[in-house]
Coordinates of C-alpha atoms in Angstrom, one line a residue:
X2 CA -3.9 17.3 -19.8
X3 CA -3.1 17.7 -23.4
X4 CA -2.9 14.6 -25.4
X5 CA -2.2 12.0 -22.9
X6 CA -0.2 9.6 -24.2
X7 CA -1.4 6.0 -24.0
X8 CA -0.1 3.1 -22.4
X9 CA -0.2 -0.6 -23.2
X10 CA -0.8 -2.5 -20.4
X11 CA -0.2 -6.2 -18.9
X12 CA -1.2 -7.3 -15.9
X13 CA 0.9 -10.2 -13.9
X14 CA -1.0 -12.3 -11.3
X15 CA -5.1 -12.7 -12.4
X16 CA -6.5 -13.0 -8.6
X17 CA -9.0 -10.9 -7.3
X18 CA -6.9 -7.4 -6.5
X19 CA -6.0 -7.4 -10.7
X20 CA -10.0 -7.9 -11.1
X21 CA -11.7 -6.3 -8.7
X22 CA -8.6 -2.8 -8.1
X23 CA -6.4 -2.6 -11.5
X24 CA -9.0 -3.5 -14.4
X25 CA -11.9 -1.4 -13.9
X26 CA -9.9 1.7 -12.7
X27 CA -7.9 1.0 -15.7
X28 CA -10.8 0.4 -18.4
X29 CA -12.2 3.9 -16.9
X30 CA -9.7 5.6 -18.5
X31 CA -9.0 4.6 -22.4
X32 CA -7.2 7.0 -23.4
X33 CA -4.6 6.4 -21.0
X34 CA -4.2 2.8 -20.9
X35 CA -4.9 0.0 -22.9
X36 CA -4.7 -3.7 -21.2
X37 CA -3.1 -5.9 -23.6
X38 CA -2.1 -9.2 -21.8
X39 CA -2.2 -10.8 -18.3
X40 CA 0.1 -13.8 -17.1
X41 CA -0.9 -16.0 -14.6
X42 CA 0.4 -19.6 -13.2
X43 CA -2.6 -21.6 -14.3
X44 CA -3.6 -22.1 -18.4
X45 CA -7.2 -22.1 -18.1
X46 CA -7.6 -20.0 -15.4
X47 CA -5.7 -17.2 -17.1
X48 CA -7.8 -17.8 -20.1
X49 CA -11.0 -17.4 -18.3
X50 CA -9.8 -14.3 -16.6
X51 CA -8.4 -12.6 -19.5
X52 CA -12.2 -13.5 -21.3
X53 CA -14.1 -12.6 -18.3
X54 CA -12.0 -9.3 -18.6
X55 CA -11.7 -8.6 -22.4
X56 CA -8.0 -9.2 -22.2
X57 CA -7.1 -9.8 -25.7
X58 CA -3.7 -11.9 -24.9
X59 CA -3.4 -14.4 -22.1
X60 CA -0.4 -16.1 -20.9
X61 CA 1.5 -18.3 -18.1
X62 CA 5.1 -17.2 -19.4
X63 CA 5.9 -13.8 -18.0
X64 CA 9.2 -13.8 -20.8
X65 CA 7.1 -14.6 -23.3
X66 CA 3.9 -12.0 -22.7
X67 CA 6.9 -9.0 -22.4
X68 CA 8.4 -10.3 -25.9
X69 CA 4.9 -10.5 -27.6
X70 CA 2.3 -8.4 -26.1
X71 CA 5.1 -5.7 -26.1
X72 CA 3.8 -3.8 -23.1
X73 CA 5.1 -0.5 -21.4
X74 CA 3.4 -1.0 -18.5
X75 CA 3.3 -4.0 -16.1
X76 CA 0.6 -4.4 -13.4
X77 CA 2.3 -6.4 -10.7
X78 CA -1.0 -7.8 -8.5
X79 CA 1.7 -11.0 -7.3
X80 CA 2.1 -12.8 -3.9
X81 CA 4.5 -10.6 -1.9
X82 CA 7.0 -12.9 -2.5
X83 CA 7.0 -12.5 -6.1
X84 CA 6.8 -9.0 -6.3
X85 CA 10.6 -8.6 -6.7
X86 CA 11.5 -11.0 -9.4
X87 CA 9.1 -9.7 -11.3
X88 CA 9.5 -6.3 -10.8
X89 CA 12.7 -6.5 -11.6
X90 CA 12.2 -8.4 -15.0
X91 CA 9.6 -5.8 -15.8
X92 CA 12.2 -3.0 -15.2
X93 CA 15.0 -5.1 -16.8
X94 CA 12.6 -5.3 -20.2
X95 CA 12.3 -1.3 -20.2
X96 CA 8.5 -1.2 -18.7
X97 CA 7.0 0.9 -16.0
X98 CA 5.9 -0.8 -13.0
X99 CA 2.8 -0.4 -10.8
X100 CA 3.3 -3.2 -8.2
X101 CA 0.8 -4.0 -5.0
X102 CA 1.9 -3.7 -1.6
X103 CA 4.7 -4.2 0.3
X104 CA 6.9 -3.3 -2.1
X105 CA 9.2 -6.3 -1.4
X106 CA 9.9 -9.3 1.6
X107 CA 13.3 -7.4 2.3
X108 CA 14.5 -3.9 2.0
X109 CA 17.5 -4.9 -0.6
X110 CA 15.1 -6.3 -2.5
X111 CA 13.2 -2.7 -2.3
X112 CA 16.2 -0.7 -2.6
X113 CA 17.5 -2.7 -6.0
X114 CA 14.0 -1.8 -7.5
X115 CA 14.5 1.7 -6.8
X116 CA 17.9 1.4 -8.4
X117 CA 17.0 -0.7 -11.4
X118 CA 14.3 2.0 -12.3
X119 CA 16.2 4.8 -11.9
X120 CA 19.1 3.8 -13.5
X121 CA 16.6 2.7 -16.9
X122 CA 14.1 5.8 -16.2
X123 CA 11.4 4.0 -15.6
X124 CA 8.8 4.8 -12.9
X125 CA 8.0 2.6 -9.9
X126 CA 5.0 2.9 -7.7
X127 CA 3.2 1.4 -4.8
X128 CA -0.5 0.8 -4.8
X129 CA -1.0 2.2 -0.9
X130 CA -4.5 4.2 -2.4
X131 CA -5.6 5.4 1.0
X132 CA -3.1 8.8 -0.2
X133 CA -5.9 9.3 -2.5
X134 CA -8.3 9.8 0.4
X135 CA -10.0 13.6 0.3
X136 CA -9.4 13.6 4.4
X137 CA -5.7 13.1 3.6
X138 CA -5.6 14.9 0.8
X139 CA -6.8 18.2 2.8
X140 CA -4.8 17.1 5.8
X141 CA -1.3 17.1 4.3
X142 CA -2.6 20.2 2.3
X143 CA -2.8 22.3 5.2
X144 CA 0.7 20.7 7.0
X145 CA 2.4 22.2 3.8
X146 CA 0.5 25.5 4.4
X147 CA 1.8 25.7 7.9
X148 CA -1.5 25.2 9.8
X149 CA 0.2 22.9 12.0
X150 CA 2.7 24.3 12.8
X151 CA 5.9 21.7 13.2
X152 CA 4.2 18.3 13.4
X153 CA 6.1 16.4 16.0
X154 CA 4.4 12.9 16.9
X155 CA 1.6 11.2 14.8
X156 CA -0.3 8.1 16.2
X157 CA -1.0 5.3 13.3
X158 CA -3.4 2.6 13.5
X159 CA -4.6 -0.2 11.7
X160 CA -6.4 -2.8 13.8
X161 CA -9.0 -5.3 13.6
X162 CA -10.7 -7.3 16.3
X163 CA -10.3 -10.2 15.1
X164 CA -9.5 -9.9 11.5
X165 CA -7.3 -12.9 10.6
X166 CA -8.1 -13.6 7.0
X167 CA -9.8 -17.3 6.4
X168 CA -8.8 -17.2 2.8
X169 CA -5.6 -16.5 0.8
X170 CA -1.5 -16.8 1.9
X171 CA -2.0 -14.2 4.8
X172 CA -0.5 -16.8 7.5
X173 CA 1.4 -17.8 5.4
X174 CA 5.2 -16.4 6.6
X175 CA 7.3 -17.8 3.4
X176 CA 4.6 -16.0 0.8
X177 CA 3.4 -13.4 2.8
X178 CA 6.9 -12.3 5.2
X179 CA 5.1 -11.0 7.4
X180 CA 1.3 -10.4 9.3
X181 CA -0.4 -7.7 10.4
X182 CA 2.2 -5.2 10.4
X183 CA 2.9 -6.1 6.2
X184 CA -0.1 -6.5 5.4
X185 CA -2.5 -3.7 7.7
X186 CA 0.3 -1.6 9.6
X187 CA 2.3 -0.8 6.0
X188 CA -0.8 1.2 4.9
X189 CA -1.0 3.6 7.7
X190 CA 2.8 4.1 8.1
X191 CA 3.4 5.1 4.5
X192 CA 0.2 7.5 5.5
X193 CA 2.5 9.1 8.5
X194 CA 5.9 9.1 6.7
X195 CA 4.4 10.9 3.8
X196 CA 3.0 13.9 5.8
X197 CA 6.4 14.5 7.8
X198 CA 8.6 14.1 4.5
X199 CA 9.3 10.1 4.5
X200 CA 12.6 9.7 6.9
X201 CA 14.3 7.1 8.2
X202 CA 14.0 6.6 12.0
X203 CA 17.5 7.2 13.6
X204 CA 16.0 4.6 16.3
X205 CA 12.5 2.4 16.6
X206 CA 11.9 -0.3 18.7
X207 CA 9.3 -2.8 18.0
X208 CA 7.5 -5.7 19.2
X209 CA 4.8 -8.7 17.9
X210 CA 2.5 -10.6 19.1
X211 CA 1.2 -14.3 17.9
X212 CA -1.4 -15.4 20.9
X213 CA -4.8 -15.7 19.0
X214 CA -3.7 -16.5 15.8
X215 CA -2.2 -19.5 17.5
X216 CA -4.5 -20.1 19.9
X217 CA -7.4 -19.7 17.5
X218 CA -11.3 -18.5 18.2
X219 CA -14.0 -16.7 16.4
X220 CA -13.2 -14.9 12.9
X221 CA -14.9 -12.1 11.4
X222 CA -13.2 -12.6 8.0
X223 CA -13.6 -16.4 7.8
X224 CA -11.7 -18.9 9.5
X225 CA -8.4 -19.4 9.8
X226 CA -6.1 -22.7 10.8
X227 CA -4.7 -22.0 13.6
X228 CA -1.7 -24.4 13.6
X229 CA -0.7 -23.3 10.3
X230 CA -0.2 -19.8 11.8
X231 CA 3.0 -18.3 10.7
X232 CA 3.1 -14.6 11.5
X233 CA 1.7 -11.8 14.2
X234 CA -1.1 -11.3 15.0
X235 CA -0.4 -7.9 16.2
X236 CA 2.5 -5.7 16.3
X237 CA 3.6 -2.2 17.9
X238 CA 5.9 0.1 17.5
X239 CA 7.8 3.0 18.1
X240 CA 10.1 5.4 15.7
X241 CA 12.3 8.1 16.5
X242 CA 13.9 10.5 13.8
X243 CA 16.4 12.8 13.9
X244 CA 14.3 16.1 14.0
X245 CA 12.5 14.8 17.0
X246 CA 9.7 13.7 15.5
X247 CA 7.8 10.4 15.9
X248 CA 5.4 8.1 14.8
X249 CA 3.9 5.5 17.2
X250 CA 2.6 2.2 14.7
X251 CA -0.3 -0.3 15.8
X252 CA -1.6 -2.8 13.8
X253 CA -3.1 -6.0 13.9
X254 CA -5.4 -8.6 12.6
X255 CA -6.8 -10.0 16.1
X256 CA -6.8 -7.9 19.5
X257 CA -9.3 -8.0 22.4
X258 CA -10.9 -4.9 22.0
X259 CA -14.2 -3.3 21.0
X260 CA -14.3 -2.2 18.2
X261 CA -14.1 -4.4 15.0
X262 CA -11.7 -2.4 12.8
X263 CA -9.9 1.0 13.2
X264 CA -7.9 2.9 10.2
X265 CA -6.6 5.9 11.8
X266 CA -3.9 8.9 12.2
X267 CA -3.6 11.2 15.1
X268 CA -1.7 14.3 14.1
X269 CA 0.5 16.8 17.0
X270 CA 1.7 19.7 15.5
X271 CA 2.4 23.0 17.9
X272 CA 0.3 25.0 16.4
X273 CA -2.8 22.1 15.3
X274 CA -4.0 18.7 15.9
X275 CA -6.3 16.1 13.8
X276 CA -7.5 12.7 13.4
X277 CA -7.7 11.4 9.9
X278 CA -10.7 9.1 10.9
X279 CA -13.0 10.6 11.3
X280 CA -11.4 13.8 10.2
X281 CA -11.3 17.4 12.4
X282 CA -8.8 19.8 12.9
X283 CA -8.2 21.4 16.6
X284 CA -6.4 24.4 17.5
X285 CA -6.8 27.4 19.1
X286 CA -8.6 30.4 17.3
X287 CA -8.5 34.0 18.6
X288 CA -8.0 32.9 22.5
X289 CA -10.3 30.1 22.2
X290 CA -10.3 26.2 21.5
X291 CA -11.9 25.3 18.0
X292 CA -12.2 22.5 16.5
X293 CA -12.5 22.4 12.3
X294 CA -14.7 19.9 10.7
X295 CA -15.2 19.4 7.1
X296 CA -18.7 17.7 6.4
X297 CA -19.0 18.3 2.5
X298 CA -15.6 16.1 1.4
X299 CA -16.3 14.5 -2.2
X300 CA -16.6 11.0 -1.9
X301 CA -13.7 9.2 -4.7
X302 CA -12.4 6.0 -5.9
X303 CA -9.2 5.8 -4.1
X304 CA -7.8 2.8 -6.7
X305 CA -9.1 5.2 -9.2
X306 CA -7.2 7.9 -8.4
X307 CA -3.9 6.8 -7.6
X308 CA -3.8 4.9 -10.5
X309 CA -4.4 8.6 -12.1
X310 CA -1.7 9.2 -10.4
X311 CA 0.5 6.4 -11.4
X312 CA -0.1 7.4 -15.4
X313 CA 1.1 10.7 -14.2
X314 CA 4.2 9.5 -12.6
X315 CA 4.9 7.5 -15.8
X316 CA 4.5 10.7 -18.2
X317 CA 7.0 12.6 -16.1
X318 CA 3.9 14.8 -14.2
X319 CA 3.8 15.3 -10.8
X320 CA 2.3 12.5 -8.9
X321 CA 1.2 11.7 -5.3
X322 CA 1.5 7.9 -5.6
X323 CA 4.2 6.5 -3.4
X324 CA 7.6 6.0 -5.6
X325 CA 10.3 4.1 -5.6
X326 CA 12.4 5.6 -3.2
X327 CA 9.8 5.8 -0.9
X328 CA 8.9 2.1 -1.2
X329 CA 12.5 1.0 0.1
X330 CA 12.8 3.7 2.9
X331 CA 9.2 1.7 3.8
X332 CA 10.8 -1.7 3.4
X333 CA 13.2 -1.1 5.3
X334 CA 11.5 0.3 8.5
X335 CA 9.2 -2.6 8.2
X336 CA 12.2 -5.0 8.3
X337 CA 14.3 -2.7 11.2
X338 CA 10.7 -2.6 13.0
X339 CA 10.5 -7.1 12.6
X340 CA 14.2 -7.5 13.3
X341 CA 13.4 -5.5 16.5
X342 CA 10.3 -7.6 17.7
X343 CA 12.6 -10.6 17.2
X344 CA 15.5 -9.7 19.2

């Protein structure tokens, strides 16, 4: 790239995804992006962080960093419950926005960020990193080639055994909005909507589960309360879109089963077939079954890259980070998919 330009950036929310994601994939490229500020809720805690971090500003006034630190980039690592409002007061302040996942609790909420950045030309992205993957780099590569021919049903899955964080807002409905399926289940359905061109389902049916979070039992990611559990557990689902295609959606943070975590597409195309995890091709080669395995994929920083990618998208370049419009076509399955499961 010829002379990059470079970005002042502020981060909003100092937790653990701003230190341990957005700061060192940040700092690892300088000429890019240079963090300015971060804004948190508590004084001394923000003060630490932004020390800890060499963050020369820190603050617990989000109006205030955007007036002084003067940033053009805002890192939103909030609670999903706060990713709108200050989303939306980055856009409204003329800054780009790289914001954590979901994009929003509701899909107007999505849909007015997409419209607030477009209409101010700002760019919008989603941290769902897993796109950065080499496996699903090379598997939507050859889709767009053709190799598969026309892909008409993927299988997505995201599920733990038992998987219920012990820590954090993640049963938590009012912060959170949802469980498994907005927390695990968005990663792998942006993953599926991305290689068939991101439609909206003309139908979907969905349905969630609460037993064990409610019931409570052994954790593998600490332990949780089990009579301060809010969402599912599990959920499943089904889409339908109008070319035929579909996408079948499992996830979950506790289900009786043997293994302890699966992250996982199953691609049907007529002329191919894959699985992302761990990843082959099959197909048929000169009158005989083959299978196509790829051994000698570089290993990358996934955060790393697609926040390469999110610098790009801000510079106008082409960029494989999920975008605005994207992000509310997401929200809003994931809110058709909960309103279904509650009917």
């Amino acid at each position: 790239m010829t002379n990059p330009k470079r970005f002042r950036v502020a981060l909003v929310g100092a937790g653990h995804i701003a230190e341990q994601n957005h700061i060192p994939a940040l700092k690892r490229v300088p000429g890019r992006a240079e963090i300015v500020a971060v804004c948190g809720r508590d004084l001394k805690r923000t003060e630490d962080f932004a020390q800890r971090n060499d963050i020369p500003k820190s603050y617990i006034d989000f109006e205030q960093m955007l007036s002084e630190a003067k940033p053009e980039i805002i890192v939103n690592c909030t609670a999903n419950n706060l990713h709108y409002p200050f989303t939306m007061g980055a856009l409204q302040h003329g800054c780009h926005v790289f914001c954590e996942k979901p994009p929003a609790m509701q899909a107007q909420e999505a849909q007015e960020m997409a419209d607030l950045a477009h209409k101010n030309g700002k760019f919008l992205g989603y941290n769902f990193q897993r796109r950065q993957a080499p496996e699903y780099t090379v598997l939507k590569s050859q889709i767009e080639e053709g190799t598969f021919g026309e892909v008409y049903h993927i299988k997505a899955e995201f599920l733990r055994r038992r998987g219920i964080p012990g820590w954090g807002n993640f049963t938590n409905k009012t912060i959170q909005g949802g469980g498994a399926l907005i927390d695990l289940g968005v990663h792998v359905l942006d993953l599926a909507l991305n290689l068939i061109g991101y439609p909206f389902p003309k139908k979907l049916i969905g349905n969630q589960y609460d037993f064990i979070g409610k019931q409570g039992g052994v954790g593998l990611k600490g332990v949780w309360d089990p009579t301060k559990f809010e969402v599912e557990d599990a959920c499943f689902a089904y889409l339908s879109f109008g070319n035929n295609a579909s996408i079948t959606l499992s996830s979950s943070f506790a289900l009786n089963r043997k293994e302890e975590e699966t992250v996982n597409l199953e691609v049907f195309g007529s002329k191919a077939g894959a699985t992302l995890n761990p990843f082959e091709i099959f197909t048929e080669t000169h009158g005989a079954l083959s299978n196509m395995q790829f051994p000698h994929l570089p290993k990358v920083d996934m955060q790393f890259e697609n926040t390469i990618a999110f610098l790009d998208g801000c510079e106008g370049l082409p960029s494989t980070i999920c975008n605005a419009e994207q992000g509310a076509v997401l929200q809003g399955i994931i809110e058709a998919i909960y309103k279904s499961a509650s009917s």
